[in-house]
Coordinates of C-alpha atoms in Angstrom, one line a residue:
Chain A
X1 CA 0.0 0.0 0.0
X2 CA 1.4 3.8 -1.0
X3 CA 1.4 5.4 2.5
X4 CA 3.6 8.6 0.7
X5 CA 2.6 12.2 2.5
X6 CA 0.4 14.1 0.7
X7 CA -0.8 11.6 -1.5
X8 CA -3.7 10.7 -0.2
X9 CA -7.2 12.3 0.4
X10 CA -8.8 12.5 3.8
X11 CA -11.5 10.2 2.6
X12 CA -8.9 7.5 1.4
X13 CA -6.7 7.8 4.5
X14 CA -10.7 7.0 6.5
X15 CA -11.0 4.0 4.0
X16 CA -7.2 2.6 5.0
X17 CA -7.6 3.1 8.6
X18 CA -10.7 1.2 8.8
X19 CA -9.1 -1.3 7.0
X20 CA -7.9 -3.6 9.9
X21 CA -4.7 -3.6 7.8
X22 CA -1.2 -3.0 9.0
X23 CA -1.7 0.6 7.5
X24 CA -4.7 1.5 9.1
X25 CA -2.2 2.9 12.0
X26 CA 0.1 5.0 9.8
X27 CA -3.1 6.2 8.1
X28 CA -5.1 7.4 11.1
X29 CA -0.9 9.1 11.9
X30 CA -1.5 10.4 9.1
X31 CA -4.7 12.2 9.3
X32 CA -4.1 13.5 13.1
X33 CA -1.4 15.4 12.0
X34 CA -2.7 16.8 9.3
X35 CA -5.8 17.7 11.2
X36 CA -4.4 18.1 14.5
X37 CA -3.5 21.7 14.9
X38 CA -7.0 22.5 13.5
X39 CA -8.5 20.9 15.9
X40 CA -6.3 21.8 18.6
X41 CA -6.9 25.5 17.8
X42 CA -10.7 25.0 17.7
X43 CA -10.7 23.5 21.0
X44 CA -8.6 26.3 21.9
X45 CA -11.0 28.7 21.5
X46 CA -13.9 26.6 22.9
X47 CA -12.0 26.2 26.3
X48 CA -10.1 28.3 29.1
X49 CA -6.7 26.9 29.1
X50 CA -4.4 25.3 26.5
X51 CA -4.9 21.9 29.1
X52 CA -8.5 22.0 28.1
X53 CA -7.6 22.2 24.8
X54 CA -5.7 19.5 24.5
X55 CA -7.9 17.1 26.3
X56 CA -10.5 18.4 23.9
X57 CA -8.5 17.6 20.9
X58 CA -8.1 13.9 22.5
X59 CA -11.2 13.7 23.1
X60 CA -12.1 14.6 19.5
X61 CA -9.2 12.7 18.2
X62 CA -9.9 9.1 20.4
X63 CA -13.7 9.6 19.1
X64 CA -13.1 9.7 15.8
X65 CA -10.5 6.5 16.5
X66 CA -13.2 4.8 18.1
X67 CA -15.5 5.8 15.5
X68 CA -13.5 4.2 12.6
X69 CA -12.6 0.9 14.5
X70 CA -16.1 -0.3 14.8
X71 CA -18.6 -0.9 12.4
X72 CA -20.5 0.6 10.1
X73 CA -17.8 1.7 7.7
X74 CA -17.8 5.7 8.1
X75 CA -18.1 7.2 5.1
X76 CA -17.0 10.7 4.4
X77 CA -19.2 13.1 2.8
X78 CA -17.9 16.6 3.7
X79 CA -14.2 18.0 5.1
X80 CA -13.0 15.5 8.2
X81 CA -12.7 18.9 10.0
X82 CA -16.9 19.1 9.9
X83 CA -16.9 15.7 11.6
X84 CA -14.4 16.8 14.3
X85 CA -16.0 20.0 15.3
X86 CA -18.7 18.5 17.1
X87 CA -16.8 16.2 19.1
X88 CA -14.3 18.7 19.8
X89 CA -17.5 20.8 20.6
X90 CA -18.9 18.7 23.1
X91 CA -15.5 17.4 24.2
X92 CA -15.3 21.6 25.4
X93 CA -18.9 21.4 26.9
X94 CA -18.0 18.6 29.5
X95 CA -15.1 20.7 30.3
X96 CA -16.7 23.6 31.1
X97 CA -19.3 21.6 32.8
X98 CA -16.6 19.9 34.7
X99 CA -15.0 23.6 35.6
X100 CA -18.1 25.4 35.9
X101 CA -16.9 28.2 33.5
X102 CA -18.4 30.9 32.2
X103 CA -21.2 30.6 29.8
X104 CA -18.9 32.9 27.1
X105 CA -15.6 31.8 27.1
X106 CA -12.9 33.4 25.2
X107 CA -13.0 33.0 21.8
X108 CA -9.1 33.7 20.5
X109 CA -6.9 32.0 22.9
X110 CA -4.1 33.3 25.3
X111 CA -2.4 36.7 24.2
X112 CA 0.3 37.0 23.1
X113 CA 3.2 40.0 24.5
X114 CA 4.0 40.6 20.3
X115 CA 0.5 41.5 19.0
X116 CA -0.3 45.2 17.6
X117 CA -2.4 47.5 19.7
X118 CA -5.7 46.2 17.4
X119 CA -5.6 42.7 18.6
X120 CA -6.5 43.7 21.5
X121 CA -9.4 45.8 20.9
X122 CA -9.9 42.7 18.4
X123 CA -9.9 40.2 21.0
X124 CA -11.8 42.0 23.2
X125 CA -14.7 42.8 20.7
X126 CA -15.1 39.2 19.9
X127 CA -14.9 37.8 23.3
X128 CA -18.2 40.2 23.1
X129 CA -19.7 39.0 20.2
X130 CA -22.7 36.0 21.0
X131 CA -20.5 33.0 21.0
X132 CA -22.2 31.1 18.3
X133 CA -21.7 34.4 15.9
X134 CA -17.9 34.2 17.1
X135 CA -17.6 30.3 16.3
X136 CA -19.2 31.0 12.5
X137 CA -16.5 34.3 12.2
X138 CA -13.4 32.3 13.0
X139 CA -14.3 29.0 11.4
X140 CA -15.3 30.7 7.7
X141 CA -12.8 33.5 8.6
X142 CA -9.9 31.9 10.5
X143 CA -9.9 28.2 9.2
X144 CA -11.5 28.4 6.0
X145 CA -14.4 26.7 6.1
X146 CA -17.4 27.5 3.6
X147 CA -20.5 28.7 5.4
X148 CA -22.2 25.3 4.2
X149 CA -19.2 23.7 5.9
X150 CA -19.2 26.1 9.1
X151 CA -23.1 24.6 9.0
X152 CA -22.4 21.2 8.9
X153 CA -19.8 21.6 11.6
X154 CA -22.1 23.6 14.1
X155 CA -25.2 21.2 13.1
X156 CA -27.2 24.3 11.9
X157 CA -29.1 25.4 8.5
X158 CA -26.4 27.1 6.1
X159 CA -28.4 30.4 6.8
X160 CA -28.2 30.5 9.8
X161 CA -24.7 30.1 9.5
X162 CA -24.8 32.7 7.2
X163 CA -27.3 35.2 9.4
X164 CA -24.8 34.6 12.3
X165 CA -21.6 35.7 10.0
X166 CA -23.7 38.6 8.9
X167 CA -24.5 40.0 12.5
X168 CA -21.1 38.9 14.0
X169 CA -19.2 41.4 10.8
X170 CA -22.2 44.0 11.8
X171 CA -21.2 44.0 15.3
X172 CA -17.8 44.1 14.5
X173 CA -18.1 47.1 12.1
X174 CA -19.9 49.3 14.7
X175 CA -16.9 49.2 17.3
X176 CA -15.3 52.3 16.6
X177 CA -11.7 50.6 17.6
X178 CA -12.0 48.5 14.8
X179 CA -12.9 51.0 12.1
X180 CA -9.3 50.4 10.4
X181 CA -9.9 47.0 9.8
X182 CA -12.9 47.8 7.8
X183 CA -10.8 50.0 5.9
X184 CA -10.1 48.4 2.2
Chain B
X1 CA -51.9 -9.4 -17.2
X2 CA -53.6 -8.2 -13.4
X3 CA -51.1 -10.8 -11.9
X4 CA -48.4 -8.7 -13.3
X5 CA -49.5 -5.6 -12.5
X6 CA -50.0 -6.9 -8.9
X7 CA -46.2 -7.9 -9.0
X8 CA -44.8 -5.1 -10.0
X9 CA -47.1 -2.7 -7.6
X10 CA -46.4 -5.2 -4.8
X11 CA -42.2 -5.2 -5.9
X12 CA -42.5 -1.3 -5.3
X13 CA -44.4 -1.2 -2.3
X14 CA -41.9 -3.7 -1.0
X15 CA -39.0 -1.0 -2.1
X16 CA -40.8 1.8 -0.2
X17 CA -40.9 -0.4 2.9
X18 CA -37.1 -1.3 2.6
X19 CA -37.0 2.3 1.9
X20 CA -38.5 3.3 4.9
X21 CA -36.4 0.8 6.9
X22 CA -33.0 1.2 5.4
X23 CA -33.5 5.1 4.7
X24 CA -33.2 6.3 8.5
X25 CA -30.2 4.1 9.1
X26 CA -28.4 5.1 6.0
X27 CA -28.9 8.7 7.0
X28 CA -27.4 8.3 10.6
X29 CA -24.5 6.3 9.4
X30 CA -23.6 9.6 7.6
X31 CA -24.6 11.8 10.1
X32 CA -23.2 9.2 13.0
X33 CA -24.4 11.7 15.7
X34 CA -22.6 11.4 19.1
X35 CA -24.6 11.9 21.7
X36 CA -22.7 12.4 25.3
X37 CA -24.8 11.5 28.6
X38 CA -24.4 9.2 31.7
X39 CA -26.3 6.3 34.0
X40 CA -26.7 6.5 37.5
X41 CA -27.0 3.3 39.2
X42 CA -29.2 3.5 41.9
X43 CA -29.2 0.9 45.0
X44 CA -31.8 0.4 47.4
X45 CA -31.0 -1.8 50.4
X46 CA -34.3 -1.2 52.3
X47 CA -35.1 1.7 54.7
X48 CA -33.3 0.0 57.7
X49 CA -30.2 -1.5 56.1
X50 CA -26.9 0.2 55.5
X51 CA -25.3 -0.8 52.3
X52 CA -21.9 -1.3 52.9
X53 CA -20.3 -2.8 50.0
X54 CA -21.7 -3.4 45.9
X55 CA -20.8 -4.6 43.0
X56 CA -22.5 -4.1 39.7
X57 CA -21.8 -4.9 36.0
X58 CA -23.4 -2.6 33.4
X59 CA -23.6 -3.9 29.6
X60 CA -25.2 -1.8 26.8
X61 CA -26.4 -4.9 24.9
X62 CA -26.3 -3.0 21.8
X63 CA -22.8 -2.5 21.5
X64 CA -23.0 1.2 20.7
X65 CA -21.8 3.1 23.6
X66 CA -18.4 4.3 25.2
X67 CA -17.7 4.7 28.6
X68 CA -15.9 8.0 28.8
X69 CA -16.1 8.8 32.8
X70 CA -17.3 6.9 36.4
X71 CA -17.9 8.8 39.0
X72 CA -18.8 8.2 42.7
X73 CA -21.8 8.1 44.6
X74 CA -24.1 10.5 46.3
X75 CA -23.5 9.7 49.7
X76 CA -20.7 10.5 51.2
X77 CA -19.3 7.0 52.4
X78 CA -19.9 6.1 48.6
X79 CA -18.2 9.3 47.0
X80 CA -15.5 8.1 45.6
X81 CA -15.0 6.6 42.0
X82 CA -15.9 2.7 42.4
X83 CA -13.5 0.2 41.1
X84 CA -13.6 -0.4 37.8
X85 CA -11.2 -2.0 35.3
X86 CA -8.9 0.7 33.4
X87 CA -9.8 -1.4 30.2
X88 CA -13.2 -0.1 30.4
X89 CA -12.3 2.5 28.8
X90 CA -11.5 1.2 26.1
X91 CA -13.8 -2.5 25.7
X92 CA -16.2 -0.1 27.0
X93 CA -19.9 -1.1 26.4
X94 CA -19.5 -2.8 29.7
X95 CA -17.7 -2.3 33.0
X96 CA -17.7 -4.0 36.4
X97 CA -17.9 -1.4 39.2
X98 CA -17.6 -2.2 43.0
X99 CA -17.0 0.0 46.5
X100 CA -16.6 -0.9 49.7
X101 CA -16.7 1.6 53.1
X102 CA -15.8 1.2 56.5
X103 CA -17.2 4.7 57.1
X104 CA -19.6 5.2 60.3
X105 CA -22.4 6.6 58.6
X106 CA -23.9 4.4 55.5
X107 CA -26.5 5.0 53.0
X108 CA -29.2 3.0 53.9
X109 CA -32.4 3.1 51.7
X110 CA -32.1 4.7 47.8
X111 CA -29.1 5.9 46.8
X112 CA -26.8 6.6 43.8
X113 CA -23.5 4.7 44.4
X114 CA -21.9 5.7 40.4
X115 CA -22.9 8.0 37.6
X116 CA -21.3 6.3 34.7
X117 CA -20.5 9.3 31.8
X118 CA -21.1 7.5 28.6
X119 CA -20.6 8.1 24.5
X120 CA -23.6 6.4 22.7
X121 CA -24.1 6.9 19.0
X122 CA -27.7 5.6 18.9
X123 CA -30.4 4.2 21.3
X124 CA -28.4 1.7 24.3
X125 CA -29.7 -0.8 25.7
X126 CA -28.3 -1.0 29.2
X127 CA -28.5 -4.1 31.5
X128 CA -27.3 -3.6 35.2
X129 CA -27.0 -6.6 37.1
X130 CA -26.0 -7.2 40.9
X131 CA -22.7 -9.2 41.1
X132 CA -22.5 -8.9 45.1
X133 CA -23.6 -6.0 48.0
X134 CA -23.4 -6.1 51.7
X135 CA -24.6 -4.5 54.8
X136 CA -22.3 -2.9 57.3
X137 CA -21.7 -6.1 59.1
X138 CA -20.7 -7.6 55.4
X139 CA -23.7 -9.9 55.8
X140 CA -24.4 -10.4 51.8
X141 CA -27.6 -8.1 51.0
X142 CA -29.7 -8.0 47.7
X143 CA -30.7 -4.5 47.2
X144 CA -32.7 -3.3 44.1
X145 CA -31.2 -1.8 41.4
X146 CA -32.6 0.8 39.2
X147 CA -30.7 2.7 36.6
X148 CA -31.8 6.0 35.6
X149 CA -30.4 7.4 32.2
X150 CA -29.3 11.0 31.5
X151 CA -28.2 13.5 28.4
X152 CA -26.3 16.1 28.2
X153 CA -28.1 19.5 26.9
Chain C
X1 CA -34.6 28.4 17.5
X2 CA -32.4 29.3 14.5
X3 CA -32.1 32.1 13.1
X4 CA -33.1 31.7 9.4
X5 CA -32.1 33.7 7.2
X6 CA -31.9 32.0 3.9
X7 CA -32.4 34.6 1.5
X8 CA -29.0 36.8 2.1
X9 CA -26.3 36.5 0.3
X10 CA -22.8 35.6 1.7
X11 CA -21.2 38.5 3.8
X12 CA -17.6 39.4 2.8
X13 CA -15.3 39.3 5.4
X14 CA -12.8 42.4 4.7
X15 CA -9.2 41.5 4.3
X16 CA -7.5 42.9 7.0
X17 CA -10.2 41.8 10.1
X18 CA -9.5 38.5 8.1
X19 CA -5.4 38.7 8.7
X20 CA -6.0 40.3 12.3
X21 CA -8.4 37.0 12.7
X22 CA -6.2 34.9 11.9
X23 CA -3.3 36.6 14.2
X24 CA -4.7 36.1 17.2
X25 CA -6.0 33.2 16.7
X26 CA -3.0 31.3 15.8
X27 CA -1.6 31.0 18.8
X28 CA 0.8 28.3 19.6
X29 CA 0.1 25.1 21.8
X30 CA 2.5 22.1 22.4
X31 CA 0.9 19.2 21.3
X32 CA 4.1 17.1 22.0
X33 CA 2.1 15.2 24.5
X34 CA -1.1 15.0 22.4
X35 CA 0.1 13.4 19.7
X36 CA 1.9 10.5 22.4
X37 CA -1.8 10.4 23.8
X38 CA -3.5 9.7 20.5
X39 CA -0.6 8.0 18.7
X40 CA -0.3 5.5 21.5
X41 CA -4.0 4.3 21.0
X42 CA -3.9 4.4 17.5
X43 CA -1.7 1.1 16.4
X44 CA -5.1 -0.3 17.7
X45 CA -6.8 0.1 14.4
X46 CA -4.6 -2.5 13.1
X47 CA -5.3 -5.2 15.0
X48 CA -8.9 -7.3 14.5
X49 CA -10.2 -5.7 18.0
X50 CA -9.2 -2.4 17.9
X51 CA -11.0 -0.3 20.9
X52 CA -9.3 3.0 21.4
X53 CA -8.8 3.8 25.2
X54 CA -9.7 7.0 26.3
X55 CA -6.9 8.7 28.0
X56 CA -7.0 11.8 30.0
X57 CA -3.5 13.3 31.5
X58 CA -4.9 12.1 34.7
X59 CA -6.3 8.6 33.3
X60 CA -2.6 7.9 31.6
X61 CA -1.2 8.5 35.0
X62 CA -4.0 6.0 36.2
X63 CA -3.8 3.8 33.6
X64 CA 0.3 3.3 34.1
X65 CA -0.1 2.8 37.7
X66 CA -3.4 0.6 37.2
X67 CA -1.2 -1.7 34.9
X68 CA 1.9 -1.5 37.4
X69 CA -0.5 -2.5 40.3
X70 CA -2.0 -5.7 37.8
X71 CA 1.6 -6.7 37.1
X72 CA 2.2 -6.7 41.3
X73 CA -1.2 -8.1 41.4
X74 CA -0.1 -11.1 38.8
X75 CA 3.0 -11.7 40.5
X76 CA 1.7 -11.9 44.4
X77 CA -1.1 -14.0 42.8
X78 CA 0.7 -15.9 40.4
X79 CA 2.0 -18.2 42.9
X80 CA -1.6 -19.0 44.8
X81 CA -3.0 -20.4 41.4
X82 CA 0.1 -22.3 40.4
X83 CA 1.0 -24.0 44.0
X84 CA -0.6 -25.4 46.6
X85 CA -2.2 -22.9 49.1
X86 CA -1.8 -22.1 52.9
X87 CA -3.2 -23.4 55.2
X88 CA -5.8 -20.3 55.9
X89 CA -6.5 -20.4 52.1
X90 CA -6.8 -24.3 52.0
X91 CA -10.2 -24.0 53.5
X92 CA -11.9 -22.4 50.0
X93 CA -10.9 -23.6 46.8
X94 CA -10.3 -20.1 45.6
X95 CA -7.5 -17.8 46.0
X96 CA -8.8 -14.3 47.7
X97 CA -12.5 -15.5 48.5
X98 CA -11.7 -15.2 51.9
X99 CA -15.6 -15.4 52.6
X100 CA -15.7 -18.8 51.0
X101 CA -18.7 -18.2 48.8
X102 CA -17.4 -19.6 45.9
X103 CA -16.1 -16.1 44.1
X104 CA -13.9 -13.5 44.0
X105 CA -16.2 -10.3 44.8
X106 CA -16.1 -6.7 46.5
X107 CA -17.6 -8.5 49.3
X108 CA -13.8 -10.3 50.3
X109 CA -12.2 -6.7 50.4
X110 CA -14.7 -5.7 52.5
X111 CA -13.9 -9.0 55.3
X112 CA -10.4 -7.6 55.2
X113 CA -11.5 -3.4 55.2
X114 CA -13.7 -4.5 58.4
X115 CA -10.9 -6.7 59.7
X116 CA -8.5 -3.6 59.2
X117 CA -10.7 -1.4 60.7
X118 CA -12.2 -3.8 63.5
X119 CA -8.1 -5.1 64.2
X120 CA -9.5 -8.6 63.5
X121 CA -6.9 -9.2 60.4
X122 CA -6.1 -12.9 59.3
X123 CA -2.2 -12.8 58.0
X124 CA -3.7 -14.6 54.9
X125 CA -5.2 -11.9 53.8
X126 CA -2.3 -9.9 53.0
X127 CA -3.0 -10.0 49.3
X128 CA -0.4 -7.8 48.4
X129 CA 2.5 -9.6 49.8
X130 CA 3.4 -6.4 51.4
X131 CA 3.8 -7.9 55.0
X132 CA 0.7 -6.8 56.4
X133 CA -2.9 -6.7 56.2
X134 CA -3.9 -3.6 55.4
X135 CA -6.6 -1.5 53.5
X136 CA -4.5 -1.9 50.3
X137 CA -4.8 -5.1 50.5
X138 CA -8.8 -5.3 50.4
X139 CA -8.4 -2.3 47.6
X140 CA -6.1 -5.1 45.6
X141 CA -9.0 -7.8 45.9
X142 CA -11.7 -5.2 45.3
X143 CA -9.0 -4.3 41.7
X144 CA -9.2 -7.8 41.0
X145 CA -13.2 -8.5 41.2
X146 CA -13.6 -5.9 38.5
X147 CA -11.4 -7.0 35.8
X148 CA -12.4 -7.3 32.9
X149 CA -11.9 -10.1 31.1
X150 CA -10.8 -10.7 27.7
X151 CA -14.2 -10.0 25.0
X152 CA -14.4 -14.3 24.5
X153 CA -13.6 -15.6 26.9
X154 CA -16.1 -16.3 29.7
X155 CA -18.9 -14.1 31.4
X156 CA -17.9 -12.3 34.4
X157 CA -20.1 -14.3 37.0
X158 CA -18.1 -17.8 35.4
X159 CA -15.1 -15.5 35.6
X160 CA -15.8 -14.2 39.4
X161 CA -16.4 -18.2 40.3
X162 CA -13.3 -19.3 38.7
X163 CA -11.2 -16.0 39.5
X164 CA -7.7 -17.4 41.7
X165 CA -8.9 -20.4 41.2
X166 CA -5.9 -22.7 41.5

């Protein structure tokens, strides 16, 4: 079996690790580290500390293993990322559960000491914004995700996905310490 | 020629039926929603008996869930996580919890000795039987069990 | 309740929120002992019965010392199903079912908890060959009624008759 980097589609690297094959390991290798960091980031912002995060991910990540080791075959229809989000989703909700945060959590991660003066006032606005209009802004915006894919990860219609993007830019535009980032 | 017609509207009723059947389940293989929640097991020695040991083995007969968390019991004596195997966790449609306690005060009537935090990607079937429980003199008891099943919003 | 809203078109997100976006959201996390976490489980998928275990940075602590306590648990054990028991142990035809009633269950950990606790200890019960009777050893017999065993090989109540047995 070719096992090359690169070579191989998300949806073939599914197939070979539910093979029961010798591969099946370097495949499913394979598509947590090309997904890894997505996933790590989306927990990221779904969680109050980069702990969380992680056990999120693994969470997400051990699902999906489980997922693929038992019957029926999964078959993917859409990105793998769409079928991670809700497990890293809920992975998030028994950790805030368990922590008893607060309902809106940060959206954009830890700061960092190198970021210009608008990333704050950036951050800030967003940790403002409703969370689900947040989630829909940095998954289309941040990790590229269609609207119809931001959907199907957030298990909502595509307009509302859309409706949520629209309101989240709207909010976004009205913050005065923003306005140079609307600026074409 | 009415014979054949028959045939041929029985051989598409028949599809629709299949339809009906298979369609749902074809649909939730590709959705292959998750849902997260958890099963208390409940243990009710009588009003005047103190439980002071159980064991319990939970099954999902169906096959489809995970066992993600255990936790302990409602009354104090009983708070801590039960035993349980570590491989679980992973062959883990089915675990075999037990607790003991020495403690001076004992649950005695219903109580929740575990809150199991499960995975299910379907409808579980779960079957709790009584391996072993005792009172506080270790006398062997047979308490009722009764499992109560929860979701997560 | 959604909020429906079909009709509109798709918003364009301007260029440079987009870059500032991505900025702060980029942030960097080790995942050095994440990918140890997941990669450990994952040469499961290869074998027949591959069932990924779940492991939290508290469970993989757990799960090392769970294993390090079955391999102590095997080796103090090991020589009460392969040799001819004690005297105190002759009396039941099990190893550990120190109330003789015919299995292995939480309810021997509990004879030794309440011998610990009542000072009524019988030396036989020291089921971690540790030298004493203690509440470790009932917490050992109590780890040993809830294994798991193997997915064909017997169910648990044959496995709790036959567990120790010799």
């Amino acid at each position: 079996m070719d096992l090359r980097p690169d070579t191989q589609t998300d949806a073939q690297l599914i197939e070979l690790a539910q093979s029961r094959s010798p591969d099946a390991t370097e495949a499913f290798e394979k598509l947590y580290r090309r997904h890894r960091d997505w996933v790590v980031r989306a927990a990221r912002r779904l969680t109050p500390d980069d702990q969380a995060a992680l056990d999120a991910a693994h969470d997400a990540f051990l699902g999906l293993m489980r997922r693929l080791s038992v019957p029926p075959p999964l078959k993917l229809r859409s990105r793998l990322t769409t079928y991670l989000y809700p497990a890293v989703r809920h992975a998030a909700a028994r950790a805030a559960k368990k922590r008893t945060l607060p309902r809106d959590l940060p959206v954009a991660g830890p700061s960092a000491d190198h970021e210009p003066a608008a990333s704050g006032s950036l951050r800030a606005a967003l940790d403002r914004l409703p969370p689900a209009q947040r989630e829909v802004l940095v998954l289309h915006t941040v990790e590229g995700l269609t609207l119809e894919e931001v959907a199907l990860a957030m298990q909502t219609p595509v307009g509302t996905a859309k409706s949520r993007l629209h309101k989240a830019l709207q909010r976004l535009r009205a913050d005065e310490s923003l306005r140079e980032l609307f600026e074409p | 020629m009415n014979r054949l017609c028959a045939l041929i509207a029985l051989s598409v009723l028949g599809a629709m039926l299949c339809g009906l059947v298979l369609g749902p389940k074809q649909s939730a293989l590709v959705q292959d929603e998750a849902r997260f929640g958890w099963v208390d097991i409940h243990l009710d020695a009588g009003a005047g008996t103190e439980l002071g040991a159980w064991q319990i083995e939970l099954v999902d007969a169906t096959g489809r869930s995970t066992i993600v968390g255990i936790e302990g019991g409602e009354h104090p004596a009983f708070a801590e996580p039960p035993h349980y195997d570590p491989r679980a966790m992973a062959d883990s449609d089915r675990v075999v919890l037990a607790a003991f306690s020495t403690a001076d005060v004992l649950p005695t009537g219903r109580t929740r000795v575990a809150r199991i935090h499960v995975r299910t990607t379907g409808k579980a079937d779960w079957k709790l039987t009584l391996i072993a429980a005792a009172d506080a003199a270790g006398t062997p008891i047979e308490p009722e069990t009764k499992l109560e099943e929860g979701s997560a919003p | 309740m959604h909020d429906h809203d079909d009709s509109q078109s798709e918003p364009a997100v301007p260029a440079k929120l987009a870059d500032a976006l991505r900025q702060i959201s980029r942030q960097p996390i080790d995942t050095r002992e994440l990918d140890t976490r997941v990669l450990a489980c994952a040469d499961r998928l290869g074998s027949p019965s591959s069932f990924p275990i779940r492991l939290s940075m508290g469970r993989l602590v757990g799960l090392g010392g769970a294993l390090a306590a079955g391999l102590a648990l095997a080796m103090v054990f090991w020589p009460q199903l392969s040799q001819p028991r004690s005297a105190s142990l002759a009396q039941s035809s099990i190893a550990n079912d120190f109330d003789r009633d015919g299995r292995v269950t939480v309810l021997d950990a509990y004879l030794v908890a309440r011998g610990v606790r009542d000072g009524t200890v019988d030396p036989a019960w020291d089921a971690d060959a540790s030298g004493t009777v203690n509440l470790s050893d009932a917490d050992a017999i109590a780890q040993l009624a809830v294994l798991l065993e193997p997915a064909d090989s017997a169910p648990t109540s044959e496995r709790l008759d036959s567990a120790g047995a010799g």
